[in-house]
PDB file of C-alpha atoms and ligand atoms in Angstrom:
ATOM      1  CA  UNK A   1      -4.879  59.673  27.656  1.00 37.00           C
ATOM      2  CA  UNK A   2      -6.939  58.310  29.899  1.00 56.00           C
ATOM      3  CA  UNK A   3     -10.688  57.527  29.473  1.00 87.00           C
ATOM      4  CA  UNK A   4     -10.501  58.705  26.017  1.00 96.00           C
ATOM      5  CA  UNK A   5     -13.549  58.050  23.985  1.00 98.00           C
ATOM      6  CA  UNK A   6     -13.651  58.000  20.320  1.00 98.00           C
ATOM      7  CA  UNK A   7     -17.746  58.378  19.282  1.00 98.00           C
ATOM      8  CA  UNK A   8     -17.426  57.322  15.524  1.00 98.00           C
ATOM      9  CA  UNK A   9     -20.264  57.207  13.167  1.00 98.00           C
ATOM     10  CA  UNK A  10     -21.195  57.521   9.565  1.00 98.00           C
ATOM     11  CA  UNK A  11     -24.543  59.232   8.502  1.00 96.00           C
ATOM     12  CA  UNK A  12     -26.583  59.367   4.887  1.00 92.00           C
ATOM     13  CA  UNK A  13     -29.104  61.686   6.021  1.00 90.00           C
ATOM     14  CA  UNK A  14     -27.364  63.528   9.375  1.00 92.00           C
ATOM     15  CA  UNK A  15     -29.506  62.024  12.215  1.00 95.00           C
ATOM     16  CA  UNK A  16     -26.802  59.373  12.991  1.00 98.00           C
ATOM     17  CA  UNK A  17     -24.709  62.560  13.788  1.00 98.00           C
ATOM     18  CA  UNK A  18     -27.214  63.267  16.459  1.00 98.00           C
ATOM     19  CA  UNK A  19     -27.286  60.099  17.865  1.00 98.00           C
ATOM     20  CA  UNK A  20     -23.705  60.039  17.968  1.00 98.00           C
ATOM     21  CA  UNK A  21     -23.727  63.765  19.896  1.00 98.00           C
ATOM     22  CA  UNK A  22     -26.233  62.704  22.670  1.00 98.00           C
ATOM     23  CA  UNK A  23     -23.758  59.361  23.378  1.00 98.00           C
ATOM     24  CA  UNK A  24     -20.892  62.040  23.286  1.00 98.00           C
ATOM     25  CA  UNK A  25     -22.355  64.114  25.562  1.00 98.00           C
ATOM     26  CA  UNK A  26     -23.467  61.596  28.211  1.00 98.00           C
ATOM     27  CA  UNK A  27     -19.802  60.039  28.178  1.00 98.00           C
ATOM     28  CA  UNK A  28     -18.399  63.443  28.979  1.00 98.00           C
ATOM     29  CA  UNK A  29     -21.315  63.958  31.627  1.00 97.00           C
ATOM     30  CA  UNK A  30     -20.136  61.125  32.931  1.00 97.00           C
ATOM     31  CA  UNK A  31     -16.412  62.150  33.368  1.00 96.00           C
ATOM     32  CA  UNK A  32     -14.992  60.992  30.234  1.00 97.00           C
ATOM     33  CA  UNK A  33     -13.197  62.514  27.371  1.00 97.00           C
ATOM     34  CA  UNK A  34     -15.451  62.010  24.176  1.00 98.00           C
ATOM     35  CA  UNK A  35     -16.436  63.358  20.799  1.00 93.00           C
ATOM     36  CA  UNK A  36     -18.056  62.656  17.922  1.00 98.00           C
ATOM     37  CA  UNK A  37     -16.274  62.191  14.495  1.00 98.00           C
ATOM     38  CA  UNK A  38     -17.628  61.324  11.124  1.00 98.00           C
ATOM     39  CA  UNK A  39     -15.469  57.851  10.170  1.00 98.00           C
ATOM     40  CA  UNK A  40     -14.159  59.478   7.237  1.00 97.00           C
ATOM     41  CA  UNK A  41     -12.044  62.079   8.827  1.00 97.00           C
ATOM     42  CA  UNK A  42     -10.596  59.388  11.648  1.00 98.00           C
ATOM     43  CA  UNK A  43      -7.003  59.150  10.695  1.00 97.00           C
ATOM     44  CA  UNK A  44      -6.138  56.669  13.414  1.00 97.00           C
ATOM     45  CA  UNK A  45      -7.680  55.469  16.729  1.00 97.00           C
ATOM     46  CA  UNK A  46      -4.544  55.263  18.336  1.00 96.00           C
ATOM     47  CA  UNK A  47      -5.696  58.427  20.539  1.00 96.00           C
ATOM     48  CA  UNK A  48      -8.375  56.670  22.011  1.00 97.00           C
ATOM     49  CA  UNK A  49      -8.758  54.003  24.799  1.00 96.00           C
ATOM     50  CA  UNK A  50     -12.385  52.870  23.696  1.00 97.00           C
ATOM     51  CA  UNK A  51     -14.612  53.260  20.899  1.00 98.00           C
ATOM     52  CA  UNK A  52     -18.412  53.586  20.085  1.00 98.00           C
ATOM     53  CA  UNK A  53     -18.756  52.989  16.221  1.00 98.00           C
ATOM     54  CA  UNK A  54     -22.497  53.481  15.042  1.00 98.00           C
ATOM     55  CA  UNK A  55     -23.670  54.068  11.403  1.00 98.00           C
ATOM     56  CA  UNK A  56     -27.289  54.214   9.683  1.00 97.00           C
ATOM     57  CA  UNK A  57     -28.644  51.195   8.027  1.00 97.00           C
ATOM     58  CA  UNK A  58     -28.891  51.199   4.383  1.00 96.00           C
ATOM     59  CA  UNK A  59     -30.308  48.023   3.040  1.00 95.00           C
ATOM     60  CA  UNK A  60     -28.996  46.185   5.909  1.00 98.00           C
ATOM     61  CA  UNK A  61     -25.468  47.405   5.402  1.00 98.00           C
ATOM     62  CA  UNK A  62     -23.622  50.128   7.484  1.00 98.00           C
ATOM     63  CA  UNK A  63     -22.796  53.533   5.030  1.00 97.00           C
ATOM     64  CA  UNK A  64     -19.496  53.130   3.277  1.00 97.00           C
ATOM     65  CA  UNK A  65     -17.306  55.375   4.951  1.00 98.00           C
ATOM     66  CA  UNK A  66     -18.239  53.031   8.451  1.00 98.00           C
ATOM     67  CA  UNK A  67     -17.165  49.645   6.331  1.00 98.00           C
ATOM     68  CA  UNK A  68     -14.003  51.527   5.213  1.00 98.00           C
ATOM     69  CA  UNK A  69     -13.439  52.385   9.054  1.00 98.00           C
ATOM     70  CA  UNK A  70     -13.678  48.828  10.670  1.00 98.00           C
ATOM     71  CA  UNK A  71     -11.579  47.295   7.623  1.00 98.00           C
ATOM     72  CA  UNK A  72      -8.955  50.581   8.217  1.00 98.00           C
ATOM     73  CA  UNK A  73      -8.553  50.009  11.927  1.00 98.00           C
ATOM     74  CA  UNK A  74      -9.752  46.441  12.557  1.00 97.00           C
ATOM     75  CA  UNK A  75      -6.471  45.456  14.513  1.00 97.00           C
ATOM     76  CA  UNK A  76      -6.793  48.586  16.728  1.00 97.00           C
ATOM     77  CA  UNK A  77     -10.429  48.311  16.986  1.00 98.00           C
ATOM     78  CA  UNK A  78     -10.633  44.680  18.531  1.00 97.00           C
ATOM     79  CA  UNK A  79      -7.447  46.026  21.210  1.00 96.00           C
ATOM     80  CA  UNK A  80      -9.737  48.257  22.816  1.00 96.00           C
ATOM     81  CA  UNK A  81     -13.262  48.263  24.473  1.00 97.00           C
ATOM     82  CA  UNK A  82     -15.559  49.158  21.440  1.00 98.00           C
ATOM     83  CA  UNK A  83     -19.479  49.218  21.707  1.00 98.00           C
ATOM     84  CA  UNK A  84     -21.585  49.236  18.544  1.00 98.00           C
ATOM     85  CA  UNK A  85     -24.724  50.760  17.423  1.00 98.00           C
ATOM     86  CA  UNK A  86     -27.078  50.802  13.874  1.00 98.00           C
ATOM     87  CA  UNK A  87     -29.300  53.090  13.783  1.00 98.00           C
ATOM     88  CA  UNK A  88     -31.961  52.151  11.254  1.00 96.00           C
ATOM     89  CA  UNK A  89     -35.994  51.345  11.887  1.00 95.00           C
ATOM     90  CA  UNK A  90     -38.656  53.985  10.639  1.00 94.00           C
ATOM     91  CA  UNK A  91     -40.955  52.271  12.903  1.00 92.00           C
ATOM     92  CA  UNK A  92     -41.487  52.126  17.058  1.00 94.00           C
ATOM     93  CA  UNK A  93     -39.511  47.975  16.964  1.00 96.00           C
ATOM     94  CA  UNK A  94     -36.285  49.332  17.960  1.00 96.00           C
ATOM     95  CA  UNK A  95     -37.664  50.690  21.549  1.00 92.00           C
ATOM     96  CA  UNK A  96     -40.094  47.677  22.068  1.00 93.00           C
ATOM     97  CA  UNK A  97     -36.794  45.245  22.506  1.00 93.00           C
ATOM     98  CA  UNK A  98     -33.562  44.122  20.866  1.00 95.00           C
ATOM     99  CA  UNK A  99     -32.590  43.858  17.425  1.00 97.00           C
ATOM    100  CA  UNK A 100     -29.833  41.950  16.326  1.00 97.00           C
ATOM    101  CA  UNK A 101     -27.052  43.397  13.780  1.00 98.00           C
ATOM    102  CA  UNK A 102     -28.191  42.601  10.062  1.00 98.00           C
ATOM    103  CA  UNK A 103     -26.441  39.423   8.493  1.00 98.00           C
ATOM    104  CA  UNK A 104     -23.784  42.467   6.689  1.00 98.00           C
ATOM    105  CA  UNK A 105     -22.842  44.235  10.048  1.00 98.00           C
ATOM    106  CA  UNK A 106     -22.825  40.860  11.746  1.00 98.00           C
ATOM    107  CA  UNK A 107     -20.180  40.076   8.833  1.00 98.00           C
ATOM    108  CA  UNK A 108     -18.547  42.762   9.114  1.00 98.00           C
ATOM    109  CA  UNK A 109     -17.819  43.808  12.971  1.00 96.00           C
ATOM    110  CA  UNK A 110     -16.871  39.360  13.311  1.00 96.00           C
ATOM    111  CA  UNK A 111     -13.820  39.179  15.251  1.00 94.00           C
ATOM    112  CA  UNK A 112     -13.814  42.536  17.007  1.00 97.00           C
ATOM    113  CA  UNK A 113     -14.760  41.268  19.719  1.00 97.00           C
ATOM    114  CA  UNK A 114     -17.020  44.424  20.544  1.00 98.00           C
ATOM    115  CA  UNK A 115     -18.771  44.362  23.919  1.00 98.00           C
ATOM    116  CA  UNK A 116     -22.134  44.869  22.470  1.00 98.00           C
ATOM    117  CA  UNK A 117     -24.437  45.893  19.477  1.00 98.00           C
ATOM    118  CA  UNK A 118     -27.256  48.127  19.946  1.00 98.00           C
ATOM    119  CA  UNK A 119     -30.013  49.124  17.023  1.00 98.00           C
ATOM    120  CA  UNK A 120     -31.647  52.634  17.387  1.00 98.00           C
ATOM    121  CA  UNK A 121     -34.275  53.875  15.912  1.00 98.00           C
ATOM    122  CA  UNK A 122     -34.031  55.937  12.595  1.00 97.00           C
ATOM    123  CA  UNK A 123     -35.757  59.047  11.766  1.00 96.00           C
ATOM    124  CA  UNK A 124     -36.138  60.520   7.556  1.00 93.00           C
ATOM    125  CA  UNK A 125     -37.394  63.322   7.591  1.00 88.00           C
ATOM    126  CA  UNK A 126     -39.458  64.824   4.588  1.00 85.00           C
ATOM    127  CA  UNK A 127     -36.894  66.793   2.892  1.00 83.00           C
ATOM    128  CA  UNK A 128     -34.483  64.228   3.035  1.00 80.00           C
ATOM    129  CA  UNK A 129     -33.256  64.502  -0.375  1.00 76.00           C
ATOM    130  CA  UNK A 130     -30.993  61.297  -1.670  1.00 79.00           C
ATOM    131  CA  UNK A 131     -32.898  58.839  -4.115  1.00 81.00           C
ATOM    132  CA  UNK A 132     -33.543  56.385  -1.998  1.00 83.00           C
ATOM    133  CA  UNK A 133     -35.165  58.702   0.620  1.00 84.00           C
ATOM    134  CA  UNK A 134     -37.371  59.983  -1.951  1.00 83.00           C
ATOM    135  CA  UNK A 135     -38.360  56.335  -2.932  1.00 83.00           C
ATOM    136  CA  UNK A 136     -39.021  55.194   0.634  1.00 84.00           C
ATOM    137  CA  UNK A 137     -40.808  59.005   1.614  1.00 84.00           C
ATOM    138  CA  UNK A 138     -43.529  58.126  -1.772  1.00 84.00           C
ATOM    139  CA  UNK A 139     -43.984  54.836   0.058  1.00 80.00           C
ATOM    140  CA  UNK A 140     -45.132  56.889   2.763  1.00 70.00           C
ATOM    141  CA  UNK A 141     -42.726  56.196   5.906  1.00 70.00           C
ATOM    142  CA  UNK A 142     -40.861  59.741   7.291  1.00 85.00           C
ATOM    143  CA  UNK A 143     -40.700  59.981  10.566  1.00 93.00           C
ATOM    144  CA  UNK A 144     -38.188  60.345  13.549  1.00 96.00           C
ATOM    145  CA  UNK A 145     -37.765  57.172  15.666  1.00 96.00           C
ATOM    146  CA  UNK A 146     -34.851  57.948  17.263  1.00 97.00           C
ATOM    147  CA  UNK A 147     -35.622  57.718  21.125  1.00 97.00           C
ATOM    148  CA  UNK A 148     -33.274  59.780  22.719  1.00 98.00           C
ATOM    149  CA  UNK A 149     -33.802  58.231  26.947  1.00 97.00           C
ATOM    150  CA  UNK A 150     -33.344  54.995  25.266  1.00 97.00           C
ATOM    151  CA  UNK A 151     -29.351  56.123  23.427  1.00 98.00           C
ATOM    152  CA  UNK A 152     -29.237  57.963  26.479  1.00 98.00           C
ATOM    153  CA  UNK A 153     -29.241  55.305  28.470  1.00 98.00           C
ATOM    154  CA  UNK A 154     -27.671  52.981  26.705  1.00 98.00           C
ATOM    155  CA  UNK A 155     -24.616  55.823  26.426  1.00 98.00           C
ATOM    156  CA  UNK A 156     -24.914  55.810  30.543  1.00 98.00           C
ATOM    157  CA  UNK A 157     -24.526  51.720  30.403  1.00 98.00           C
ATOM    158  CA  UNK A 158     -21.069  52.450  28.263  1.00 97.00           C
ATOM    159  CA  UNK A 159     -19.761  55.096  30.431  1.00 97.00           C
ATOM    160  CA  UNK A 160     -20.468  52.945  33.889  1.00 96.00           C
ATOM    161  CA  UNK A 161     -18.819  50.232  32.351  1.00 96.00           C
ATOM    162  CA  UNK A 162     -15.612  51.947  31.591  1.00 96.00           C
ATOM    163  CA  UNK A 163     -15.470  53.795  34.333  1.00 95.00           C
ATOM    164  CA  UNK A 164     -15.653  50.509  36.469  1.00 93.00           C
ATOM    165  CA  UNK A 165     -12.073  49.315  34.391  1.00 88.00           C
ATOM    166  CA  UNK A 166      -9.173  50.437  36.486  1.00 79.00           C
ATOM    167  CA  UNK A 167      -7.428  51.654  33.423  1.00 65.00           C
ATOM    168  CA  UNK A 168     -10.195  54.341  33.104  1.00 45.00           C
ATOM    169  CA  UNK A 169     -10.511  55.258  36.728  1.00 44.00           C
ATOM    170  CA  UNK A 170     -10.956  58.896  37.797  1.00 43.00           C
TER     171      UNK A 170
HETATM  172  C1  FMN D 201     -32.715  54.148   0.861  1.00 94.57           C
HETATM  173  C2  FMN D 201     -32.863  53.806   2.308  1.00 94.57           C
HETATM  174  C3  FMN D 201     -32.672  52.503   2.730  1.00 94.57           C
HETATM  175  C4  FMN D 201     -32.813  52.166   4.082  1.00 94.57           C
HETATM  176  N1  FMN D 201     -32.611  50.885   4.485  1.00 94.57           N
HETATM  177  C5  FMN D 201     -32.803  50.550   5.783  1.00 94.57           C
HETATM  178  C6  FMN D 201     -32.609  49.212   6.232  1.00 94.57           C
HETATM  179  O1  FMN D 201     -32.237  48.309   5.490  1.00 94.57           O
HETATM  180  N2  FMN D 201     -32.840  48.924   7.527  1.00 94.57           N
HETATM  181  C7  FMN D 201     -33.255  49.888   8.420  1.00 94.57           C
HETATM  182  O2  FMN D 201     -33.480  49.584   9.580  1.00 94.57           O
HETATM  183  N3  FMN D 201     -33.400  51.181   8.029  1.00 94.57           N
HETATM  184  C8  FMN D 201     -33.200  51.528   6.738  1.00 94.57           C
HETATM  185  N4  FMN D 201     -33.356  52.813   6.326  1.00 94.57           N
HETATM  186  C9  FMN D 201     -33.652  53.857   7.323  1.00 94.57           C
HETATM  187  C10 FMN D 201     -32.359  54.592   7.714  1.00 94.57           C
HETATM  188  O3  FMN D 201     -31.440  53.699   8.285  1.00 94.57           O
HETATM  189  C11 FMN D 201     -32.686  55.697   8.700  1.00 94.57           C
HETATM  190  O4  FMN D 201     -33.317  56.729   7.972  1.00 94.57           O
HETATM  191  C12 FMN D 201     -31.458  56.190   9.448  1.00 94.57           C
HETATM  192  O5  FMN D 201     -31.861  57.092  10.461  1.00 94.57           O
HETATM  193  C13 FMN D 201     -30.485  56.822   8.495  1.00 94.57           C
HETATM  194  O6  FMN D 201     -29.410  57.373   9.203  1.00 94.57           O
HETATM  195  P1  FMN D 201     -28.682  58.695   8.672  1.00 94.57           P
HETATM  196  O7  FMN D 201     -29.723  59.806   8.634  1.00 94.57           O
HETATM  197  O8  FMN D 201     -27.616  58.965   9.642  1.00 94.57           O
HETATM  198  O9  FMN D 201     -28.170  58.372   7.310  1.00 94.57           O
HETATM  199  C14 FMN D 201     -33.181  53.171   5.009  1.00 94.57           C
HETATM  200  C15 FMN D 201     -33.360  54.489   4.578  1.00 94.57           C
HETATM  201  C16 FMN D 201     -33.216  54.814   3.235  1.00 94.57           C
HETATM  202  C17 FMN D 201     -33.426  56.238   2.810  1.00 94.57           C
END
């Protein structure tokens, strides 16, 4: 299986999903087996010879279902190449320069040994429709901030450098 890449994510909202579909589809551009999966319905990574794990910040933390996948598959995890993303600000910081992983994700991803962490942009959109969305949309902050050239390119960055590894050569 090789150049196998699991694109895992975990979404409140849905736009996670997308941002985990445009890193899909530049891996496979690229020459590389990938999909997306929601954590949640990722039995085992064993399949896989790298992984991209993202999920949407929630008060600093990662959703559920991505905490439940690290602690799940931690051993596997830090055995393979594994990139990171959060995808979180409702403002233009996270395409201005780099944000670090909260204090919780730094917590959490310790010890994987992933080769980096990348924040995205996050987008609500009006009719998002979970409490908290409707609490933050009254304060007056929907919008979508995801910048698609930037995971795009990022997504390139991953794909170069596991196609350079001689385990994933074409
Ligand atoms: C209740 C709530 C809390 C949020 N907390 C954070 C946060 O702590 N940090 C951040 O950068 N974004 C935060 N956001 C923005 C979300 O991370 C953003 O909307 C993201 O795109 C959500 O991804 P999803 O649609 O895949 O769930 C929050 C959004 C909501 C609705």
């Amino acid at each position: 299986m090789r150049g196998r890449v699991l694109v895992v994510y975990a979404t409140g909202n849905g736009s996670t999903a997308q941002i985990a579909g445009a890193i899909a589809d530049v891996l496979r551009t690229a020459g590389l087996e990938a999909e997306p999966r929601l954590a949640r319905f990722v039995a085992s990574v064993a399949p896989y010879d790298a992984v991209v794990l993202g999920s949407g910040l929630y008060a600093g933390h990662w959703q559920r279902d991505a905490r439940r996948f690290v602690r799940r598959h931690r051993h596997q995890l830090a055995d393979r190449p594994l990139w990171l993303f959060s995808s979180g600000p409702l403002d233009t910081t996270a395409s201005q320069g780099d944000i670090p992983p909260t204090p919780a994700v730094l917590r959490l991803v310790q010890g994987l040994g992933a080769r980096e962490h990348v924040t995205f942009g996050g987008c609500l959109r009006q009719d998002a429709s979970s409490r908290g969305a409707r609490m933050l949309l009254r304060s007056g902050r929907p919008g979508d901030f995801r910048d698609f050239p930037v995971i795009e390119a990022w997504a390139a960055r991953v794909a170069a450098q596991l196609l350079a590894e001689p385990e994933h050569a074409q």
